[in-house]
PDB file of C-alpha atoms in Angstrom:
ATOM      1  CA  UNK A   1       0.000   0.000   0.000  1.00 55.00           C
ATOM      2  CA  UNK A   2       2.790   2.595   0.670  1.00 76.00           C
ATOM      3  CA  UNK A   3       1.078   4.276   3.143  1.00 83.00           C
ATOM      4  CA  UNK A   4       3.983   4.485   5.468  1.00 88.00           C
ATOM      5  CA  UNK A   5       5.770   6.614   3.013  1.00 90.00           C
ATOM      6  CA  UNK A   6       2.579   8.433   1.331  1.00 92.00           C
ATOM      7  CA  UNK A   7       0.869   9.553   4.353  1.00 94.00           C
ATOM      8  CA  UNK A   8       4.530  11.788   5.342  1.00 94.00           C
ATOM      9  CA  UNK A   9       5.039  12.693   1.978  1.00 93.00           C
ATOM     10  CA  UNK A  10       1.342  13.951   1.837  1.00 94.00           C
ATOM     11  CA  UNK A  11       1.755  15.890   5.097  1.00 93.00           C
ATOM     12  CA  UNK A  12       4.970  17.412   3.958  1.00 92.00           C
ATOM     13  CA  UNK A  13       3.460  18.749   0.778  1.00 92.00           C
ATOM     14  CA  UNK A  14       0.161  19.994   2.309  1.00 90.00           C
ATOM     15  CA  UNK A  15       1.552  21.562   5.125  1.00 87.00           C
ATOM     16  CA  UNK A  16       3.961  24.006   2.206  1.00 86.00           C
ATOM     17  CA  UNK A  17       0.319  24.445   0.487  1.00 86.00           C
ATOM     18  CA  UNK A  18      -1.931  27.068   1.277  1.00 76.00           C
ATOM     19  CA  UNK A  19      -4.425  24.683   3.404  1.00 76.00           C
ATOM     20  CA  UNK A  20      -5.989  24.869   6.384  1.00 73.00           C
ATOM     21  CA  UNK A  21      -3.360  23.755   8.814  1.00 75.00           C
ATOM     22  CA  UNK A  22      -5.674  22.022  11.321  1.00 82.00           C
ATOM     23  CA  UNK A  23      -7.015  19.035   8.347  1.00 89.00           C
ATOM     24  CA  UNK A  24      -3.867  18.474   7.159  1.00 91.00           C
ATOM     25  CA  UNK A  25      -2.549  15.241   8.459  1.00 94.00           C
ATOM     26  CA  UNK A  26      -6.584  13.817   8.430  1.00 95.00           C
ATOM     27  CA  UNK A  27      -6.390  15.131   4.143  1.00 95.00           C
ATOM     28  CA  UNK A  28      -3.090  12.942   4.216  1.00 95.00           C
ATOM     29  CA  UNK A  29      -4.689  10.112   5.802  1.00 96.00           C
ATOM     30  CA  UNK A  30      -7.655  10.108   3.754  1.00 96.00           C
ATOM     31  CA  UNK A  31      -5.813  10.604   0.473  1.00 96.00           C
ATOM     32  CA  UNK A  32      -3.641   8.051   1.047  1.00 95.00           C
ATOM     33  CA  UNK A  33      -6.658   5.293   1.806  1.00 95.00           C
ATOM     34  CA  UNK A  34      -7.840   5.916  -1.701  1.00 95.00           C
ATOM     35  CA  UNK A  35      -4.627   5.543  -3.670  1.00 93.00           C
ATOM     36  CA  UNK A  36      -4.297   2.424  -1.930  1.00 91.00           C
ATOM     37  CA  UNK A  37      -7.596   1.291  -3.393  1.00 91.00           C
ATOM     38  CA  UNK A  38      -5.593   1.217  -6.968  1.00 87.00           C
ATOM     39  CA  UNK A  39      -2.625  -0.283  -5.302  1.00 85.00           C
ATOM     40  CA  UNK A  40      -4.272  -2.737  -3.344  1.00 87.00           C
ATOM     41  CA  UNK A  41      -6.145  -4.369  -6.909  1.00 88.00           C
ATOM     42  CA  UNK A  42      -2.940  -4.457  -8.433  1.00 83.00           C
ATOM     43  CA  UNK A  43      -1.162  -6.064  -6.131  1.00 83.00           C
ATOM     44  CA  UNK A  44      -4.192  -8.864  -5.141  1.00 88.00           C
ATOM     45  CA  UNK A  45      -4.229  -9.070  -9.213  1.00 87.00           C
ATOM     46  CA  UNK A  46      -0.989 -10.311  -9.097  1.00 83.00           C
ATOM     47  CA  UNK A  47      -0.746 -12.412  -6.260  1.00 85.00           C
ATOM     48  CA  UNK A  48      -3.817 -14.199  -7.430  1.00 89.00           C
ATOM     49  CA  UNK A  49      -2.141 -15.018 -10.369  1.00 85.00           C
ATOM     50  CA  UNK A  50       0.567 -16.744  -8.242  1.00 84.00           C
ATOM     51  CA  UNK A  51      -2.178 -18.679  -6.120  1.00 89.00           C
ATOM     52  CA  UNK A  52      -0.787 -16.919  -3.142  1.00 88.00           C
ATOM     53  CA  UNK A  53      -4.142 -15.712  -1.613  1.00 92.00           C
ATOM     54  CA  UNK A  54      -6.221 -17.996   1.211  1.00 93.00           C
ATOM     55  CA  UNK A  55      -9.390 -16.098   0.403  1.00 94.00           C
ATOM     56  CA  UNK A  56     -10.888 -18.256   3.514  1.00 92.00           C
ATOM     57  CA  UNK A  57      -9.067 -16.133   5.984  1.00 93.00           C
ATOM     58  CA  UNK A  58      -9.838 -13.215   3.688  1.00 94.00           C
ATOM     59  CA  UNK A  59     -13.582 -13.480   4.361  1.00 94.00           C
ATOM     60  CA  UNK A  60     -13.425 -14.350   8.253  1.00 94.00           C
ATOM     61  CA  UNK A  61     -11.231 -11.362   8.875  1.00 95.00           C
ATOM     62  CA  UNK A  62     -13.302  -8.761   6.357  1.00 96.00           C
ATOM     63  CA  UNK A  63     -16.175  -7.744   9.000  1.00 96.00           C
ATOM     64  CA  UNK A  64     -13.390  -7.192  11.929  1.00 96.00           C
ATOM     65  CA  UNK A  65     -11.369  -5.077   9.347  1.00 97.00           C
ATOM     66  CA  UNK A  66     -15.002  -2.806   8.222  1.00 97.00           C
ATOM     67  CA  UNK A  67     -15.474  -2.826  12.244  1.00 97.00           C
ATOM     68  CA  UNK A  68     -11.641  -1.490  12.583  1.00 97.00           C
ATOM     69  CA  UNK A  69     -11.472   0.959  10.034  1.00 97.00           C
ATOM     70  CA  UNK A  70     -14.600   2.731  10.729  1.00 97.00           C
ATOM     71  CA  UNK A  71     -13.580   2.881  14.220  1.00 97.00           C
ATOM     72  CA  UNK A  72     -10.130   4.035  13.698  1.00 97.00           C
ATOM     73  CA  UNK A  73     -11.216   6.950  11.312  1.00 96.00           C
ATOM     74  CA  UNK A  74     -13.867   7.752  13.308  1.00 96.00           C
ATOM     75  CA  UNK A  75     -11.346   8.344  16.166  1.00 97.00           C
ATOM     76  CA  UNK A  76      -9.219  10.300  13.839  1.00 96.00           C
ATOM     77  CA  UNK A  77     -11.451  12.745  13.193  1.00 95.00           C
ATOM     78  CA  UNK A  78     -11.769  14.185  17.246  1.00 95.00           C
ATOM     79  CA  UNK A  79      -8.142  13.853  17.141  1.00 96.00           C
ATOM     80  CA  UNK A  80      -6.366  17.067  16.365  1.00 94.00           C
ATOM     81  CA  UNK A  81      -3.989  16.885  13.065  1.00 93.00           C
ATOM     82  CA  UNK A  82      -0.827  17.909  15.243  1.00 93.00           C
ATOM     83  CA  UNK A  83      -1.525  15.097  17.692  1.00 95.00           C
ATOM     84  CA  UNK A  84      -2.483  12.570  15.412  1.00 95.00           C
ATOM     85  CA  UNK A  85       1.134  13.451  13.512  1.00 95.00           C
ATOM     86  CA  UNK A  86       3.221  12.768  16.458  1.00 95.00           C
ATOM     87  CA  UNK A  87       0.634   9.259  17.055  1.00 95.00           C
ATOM     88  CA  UNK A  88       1.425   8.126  13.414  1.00 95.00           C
ATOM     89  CA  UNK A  89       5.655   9.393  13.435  1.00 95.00           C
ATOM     90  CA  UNK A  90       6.140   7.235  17.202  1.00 95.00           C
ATOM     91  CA  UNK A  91       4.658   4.148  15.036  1.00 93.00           C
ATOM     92  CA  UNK A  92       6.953   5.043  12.326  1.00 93.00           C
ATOM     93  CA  UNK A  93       9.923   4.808  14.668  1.00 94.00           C
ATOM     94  CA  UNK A  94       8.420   1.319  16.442  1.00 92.00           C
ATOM     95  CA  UNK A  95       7.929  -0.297  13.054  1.00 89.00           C
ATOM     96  CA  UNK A  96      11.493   1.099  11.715  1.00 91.00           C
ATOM     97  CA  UNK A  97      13.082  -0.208  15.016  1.00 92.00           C
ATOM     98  CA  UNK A  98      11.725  -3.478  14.022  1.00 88.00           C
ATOM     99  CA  UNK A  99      13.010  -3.376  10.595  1.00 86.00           C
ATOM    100  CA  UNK A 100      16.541  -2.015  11.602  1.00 89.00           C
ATOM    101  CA  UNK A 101      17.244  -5.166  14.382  1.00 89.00           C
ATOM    102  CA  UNK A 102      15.533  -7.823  12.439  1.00 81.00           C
ATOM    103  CA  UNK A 103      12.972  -8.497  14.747  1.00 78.00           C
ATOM    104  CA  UNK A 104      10.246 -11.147  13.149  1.00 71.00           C
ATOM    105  CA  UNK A 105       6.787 -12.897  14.006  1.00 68.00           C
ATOM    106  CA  UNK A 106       7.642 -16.514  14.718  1.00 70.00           C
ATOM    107  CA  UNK A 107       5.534 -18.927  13.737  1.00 67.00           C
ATOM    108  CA  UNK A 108       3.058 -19.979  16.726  1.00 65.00           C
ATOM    109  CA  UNK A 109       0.744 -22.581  15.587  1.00 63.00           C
ATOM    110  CA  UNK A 110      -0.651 -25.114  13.645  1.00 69.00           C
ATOM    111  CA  UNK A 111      -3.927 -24.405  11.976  1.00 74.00           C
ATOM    112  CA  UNK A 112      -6.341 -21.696  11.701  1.00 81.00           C
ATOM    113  CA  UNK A 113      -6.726 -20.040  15.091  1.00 85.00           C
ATOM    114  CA  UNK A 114     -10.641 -19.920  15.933  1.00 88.00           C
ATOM    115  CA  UNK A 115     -12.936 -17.028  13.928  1.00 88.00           C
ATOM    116  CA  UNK A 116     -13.445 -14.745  16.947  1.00 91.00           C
ATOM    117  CA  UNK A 117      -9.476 -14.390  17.240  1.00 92.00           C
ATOM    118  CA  UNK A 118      -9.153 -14.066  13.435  1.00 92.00           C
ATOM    119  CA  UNK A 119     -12.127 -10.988  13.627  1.00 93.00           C
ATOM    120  CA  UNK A 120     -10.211  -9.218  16.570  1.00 95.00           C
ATOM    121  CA  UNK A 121      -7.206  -9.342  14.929  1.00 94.00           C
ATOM    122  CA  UNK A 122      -8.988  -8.191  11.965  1.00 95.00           C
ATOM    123  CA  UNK A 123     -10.330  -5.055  14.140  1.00 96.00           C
ATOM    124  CA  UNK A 124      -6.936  -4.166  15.226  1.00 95.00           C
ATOM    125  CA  UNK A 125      -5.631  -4.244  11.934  1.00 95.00           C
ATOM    126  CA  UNK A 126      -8.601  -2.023  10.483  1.00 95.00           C
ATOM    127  CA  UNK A 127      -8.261   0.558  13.262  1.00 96.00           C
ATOM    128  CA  UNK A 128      -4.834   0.971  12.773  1.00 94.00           C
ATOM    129  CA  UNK A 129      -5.570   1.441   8.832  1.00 94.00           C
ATOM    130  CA  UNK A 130      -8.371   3.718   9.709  1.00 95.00           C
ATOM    131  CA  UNK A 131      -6.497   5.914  12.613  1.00 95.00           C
ATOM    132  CA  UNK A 132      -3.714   6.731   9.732  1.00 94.00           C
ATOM    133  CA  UNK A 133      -4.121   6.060   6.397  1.00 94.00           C
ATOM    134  CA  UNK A 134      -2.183   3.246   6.260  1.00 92.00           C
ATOM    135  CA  UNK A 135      -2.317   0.005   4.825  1.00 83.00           C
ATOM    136  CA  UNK A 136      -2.366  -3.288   7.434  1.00 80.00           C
ATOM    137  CA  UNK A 137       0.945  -4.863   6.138  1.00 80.00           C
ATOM    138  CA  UNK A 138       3.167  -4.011   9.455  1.00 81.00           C
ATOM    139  CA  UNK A 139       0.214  -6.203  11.516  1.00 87.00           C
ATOM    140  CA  UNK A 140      -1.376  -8.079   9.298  1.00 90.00           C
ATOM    141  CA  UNK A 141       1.716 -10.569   8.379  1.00 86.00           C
ATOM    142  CA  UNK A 142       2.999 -10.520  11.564  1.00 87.00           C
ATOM    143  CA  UNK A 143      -0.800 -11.758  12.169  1.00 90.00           C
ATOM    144  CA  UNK A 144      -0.886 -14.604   9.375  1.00 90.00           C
ATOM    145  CA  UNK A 145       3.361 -15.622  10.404  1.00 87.00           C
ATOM    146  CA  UNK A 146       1.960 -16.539  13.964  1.00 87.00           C
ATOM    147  CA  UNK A 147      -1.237 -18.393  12.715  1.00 87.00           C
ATOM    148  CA  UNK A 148       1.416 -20.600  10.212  1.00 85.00           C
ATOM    149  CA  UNK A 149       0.607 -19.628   6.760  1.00 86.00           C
ATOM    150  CA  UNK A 150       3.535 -20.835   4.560  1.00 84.00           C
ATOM    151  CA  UNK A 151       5.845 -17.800   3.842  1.00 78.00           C
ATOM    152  CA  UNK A 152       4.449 -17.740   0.105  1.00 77.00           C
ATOM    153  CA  UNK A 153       0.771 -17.209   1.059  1.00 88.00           C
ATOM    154  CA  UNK A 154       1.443 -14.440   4.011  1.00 87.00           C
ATOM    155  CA  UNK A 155       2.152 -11.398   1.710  1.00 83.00           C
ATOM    156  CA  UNK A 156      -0.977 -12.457  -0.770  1.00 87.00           C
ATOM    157  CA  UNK A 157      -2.931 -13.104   1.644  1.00 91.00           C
ATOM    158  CA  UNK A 158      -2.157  -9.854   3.825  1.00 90.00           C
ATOM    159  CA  UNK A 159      -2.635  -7.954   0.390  1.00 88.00           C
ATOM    160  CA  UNK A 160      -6.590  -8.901   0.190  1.00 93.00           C
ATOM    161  CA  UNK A 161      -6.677  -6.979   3.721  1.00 94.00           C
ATOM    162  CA  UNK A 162      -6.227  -3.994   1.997  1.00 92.00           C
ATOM    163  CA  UNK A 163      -8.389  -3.191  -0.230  1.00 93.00           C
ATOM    164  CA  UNK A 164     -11.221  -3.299   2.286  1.00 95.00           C
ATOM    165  CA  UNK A 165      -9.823  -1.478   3.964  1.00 95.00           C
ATOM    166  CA  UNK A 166      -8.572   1.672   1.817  1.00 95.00           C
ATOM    167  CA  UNK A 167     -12.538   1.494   0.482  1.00 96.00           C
ATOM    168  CA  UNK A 168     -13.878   1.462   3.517  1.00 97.00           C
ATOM    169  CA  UNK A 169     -11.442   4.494   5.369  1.00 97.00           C
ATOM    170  CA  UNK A 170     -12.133   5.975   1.869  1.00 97.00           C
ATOM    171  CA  UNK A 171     -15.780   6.469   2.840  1.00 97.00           C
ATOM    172  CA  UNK A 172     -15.236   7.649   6.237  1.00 97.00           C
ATOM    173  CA  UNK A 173     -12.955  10.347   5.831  1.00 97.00           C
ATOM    174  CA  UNK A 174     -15.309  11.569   2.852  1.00 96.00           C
ATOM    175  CA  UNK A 175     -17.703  11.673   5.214  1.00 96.00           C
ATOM    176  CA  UNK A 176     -15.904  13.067   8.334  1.00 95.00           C
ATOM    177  CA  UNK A 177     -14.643  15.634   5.960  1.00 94.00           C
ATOM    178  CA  UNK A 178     -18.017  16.835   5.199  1.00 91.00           C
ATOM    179  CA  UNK A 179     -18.769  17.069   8.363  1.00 92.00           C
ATOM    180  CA  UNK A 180     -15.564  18.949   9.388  1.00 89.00           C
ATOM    181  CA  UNK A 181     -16.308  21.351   6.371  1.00 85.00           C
ATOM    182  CA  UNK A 182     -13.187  20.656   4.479  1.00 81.00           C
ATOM    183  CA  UNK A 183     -14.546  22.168   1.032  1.00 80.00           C
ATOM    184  CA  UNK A 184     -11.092  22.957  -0.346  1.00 84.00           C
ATOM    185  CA  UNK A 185     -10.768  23.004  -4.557  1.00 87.00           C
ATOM    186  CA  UNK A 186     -10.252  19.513  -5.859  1.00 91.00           C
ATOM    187  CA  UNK A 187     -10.800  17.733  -2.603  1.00 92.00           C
ATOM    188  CA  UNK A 188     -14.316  15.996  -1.240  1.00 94.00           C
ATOM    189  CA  UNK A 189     -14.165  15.586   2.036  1.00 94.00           C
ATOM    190  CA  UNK A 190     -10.127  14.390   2.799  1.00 95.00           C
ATOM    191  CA  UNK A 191      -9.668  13.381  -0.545  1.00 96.00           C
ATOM    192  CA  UNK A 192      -7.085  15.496  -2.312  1.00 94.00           C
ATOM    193  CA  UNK A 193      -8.204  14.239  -5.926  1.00 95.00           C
ATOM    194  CA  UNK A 194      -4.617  15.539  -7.549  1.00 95.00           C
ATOM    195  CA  UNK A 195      -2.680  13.784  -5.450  1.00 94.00           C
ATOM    196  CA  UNK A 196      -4.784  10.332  -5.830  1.00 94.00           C
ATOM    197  CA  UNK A 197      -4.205  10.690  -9.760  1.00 94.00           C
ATOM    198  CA  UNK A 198      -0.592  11.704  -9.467  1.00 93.00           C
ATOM    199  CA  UNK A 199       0.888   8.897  -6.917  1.00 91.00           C
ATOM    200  CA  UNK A 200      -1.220   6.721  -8.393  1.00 83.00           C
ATOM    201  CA  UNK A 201      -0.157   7.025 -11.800  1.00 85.00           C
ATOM    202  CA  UNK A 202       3.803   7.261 -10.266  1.00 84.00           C
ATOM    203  CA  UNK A 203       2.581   3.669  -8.413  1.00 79.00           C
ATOM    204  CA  UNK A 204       1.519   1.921 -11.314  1.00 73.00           C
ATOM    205  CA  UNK A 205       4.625   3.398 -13.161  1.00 76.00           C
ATOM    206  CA  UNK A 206       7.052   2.396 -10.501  1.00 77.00           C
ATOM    207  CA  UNK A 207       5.871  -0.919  -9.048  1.00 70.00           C
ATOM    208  CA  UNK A 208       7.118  -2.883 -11.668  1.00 66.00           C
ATOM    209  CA  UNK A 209      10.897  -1.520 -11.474  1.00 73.00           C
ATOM    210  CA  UNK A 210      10.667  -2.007  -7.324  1.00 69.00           C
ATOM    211  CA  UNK A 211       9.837  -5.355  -7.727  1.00 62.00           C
ATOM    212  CA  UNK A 212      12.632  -5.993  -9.981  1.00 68.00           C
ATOM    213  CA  UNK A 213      14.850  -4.187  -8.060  1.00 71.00           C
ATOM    214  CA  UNK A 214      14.407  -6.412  -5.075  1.00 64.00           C
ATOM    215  CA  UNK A 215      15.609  -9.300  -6.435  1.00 65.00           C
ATOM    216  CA  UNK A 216      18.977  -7.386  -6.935  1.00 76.00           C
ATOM    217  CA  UNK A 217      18.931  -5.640  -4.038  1.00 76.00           C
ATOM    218  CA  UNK A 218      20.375  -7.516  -0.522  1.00 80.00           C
ATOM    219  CA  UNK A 219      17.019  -8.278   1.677  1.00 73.00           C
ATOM    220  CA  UNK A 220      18.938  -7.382   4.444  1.00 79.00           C
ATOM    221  CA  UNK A 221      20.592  -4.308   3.570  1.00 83.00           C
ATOM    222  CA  UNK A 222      17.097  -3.153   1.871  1.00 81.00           C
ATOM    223  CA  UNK A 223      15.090  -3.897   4.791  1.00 82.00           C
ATOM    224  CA  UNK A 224      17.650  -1.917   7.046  1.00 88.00           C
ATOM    225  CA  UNK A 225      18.120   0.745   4.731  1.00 89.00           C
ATOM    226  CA  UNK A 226      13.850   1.185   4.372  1.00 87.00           C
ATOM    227  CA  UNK A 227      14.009   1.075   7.979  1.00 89.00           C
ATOM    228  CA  UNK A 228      16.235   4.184   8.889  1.00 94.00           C
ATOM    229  CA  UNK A 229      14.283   5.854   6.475  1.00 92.00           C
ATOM    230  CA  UNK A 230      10.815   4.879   8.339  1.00 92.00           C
ATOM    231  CA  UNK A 231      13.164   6.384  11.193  1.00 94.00           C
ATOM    232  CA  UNK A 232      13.995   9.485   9.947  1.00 95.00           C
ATOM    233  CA  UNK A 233      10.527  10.281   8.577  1.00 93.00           C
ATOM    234  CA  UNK A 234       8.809   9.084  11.803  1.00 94.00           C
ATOM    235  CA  UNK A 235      11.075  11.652  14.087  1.00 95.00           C
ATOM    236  CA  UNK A 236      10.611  14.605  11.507  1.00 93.00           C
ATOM    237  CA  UNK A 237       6.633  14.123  11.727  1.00 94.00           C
ATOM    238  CA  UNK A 238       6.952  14.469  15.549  1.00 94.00           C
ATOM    239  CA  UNK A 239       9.361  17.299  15.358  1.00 89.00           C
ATOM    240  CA  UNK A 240       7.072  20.974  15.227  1.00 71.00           C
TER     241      UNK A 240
END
């Protein structure tokens, strides 16, 4: 989904526009959940091809996700922007921390765990997705590691949590936007329409030259090196 690196760069550019300071990071947040709509079909497109998607665990974990998101963006919105910057950059710096030491899910079971724990972890997921624009990736694989999904089937299957996710936060911050009277040219509600187009177009360019990149790339020196960038962007966002 990206949105670790969209919702910053978002922020960054709004806050040099001449916008109402006070929506800023909640217009990130929103903007960001509907380019991941685009992103999200691509990338389920392909990893269906691949057979890599358990579209079982897809549907018992869609209603906690809904449940999560709507939640989570409904929180955002009584949140102040300022606040909810410094929320989303100390996550940044937890999840680069992560990345940086090499700190991994282990694998904690056999089987499915039951539907109720597969819905709550759905809800957690959601709410984070919902609270700031970001996609479930950092949780959700984590998630599908400790319930022992072979390696393969983890990242397709944590890509069909997406998409439900970005629609769903999609709706809510249109709607919260409304409400919070965020009637700025080219935006409805905390869509910033320009900015969907133009990193989503730059995505679909892109994507294909990441992916071949990483096979050239050293996992371990590209995870490390993403991380101290998730580091550096996470301390500027708390930074006034």
């Amino acid at each position: 989904g990206g949105g670790m690196l969209v919702v910053p760069a978002l922020f960054f550019i709004f806050h040099g526009m001449d916008l109402d300071k006070n929506g800023l990071m909640h217009l990130a947040a929103g903007t960001s959940l509907c380019i991941m709509i685009g992103t999200s079909i691509s990338s389920i497109i392909s990893h269906e091809k691949a057979d890599d998607i358990i579209w079982s665990i897809f549907r018992k974990v869609l209603p906690g996700i809904i449940i999560g998101v709507v939640a989570g963006g409904t929180l955002a919105f009584f949140i102040p922007s300022r606040m909810l910057a410094v929320i989303f950059g100390v996550i940044m710096i937890l999840v680069s921390l992560t990345m940086i030491t090499g700190l991994a899910a282990k694998k904690g079971r056999e089987g499915l765990p039951p539907s109720g724990i597969i819905i709550a972890a759905g809800s957690v997921i959601g709410f984070k997705s919902g609270l700031l624009g970001v996609g479930g990736g950092a949780l959700s694989v984590p998630f599908l590691t400790w319930c022992g999904l072979p390696v393969a089937k983890i990242s397709g299957t944590s890509s069909t949590f997406t998409l439900p996710a970005a629609i769903t936060g999609t709706i809510v911050f249109l709607v919260t936007g409304y409400i919070d009277g965020m009637h700025l040219p080219w935006t409805t509600g905390y869509i910033y329409w320009p900015a969907v187009l133009a990193v989503g177009a730059g995505s679909i360019v892109m994507a294909p030259l990441g992916s071949k990149l990483s096979h050239h790339v050293p996992r371990k020196g590209m995870r490390i090196g993403f991380g101290f960038l998730l580091l550096f962007l996470g301390v500027r966002m708390i930074l006034p």
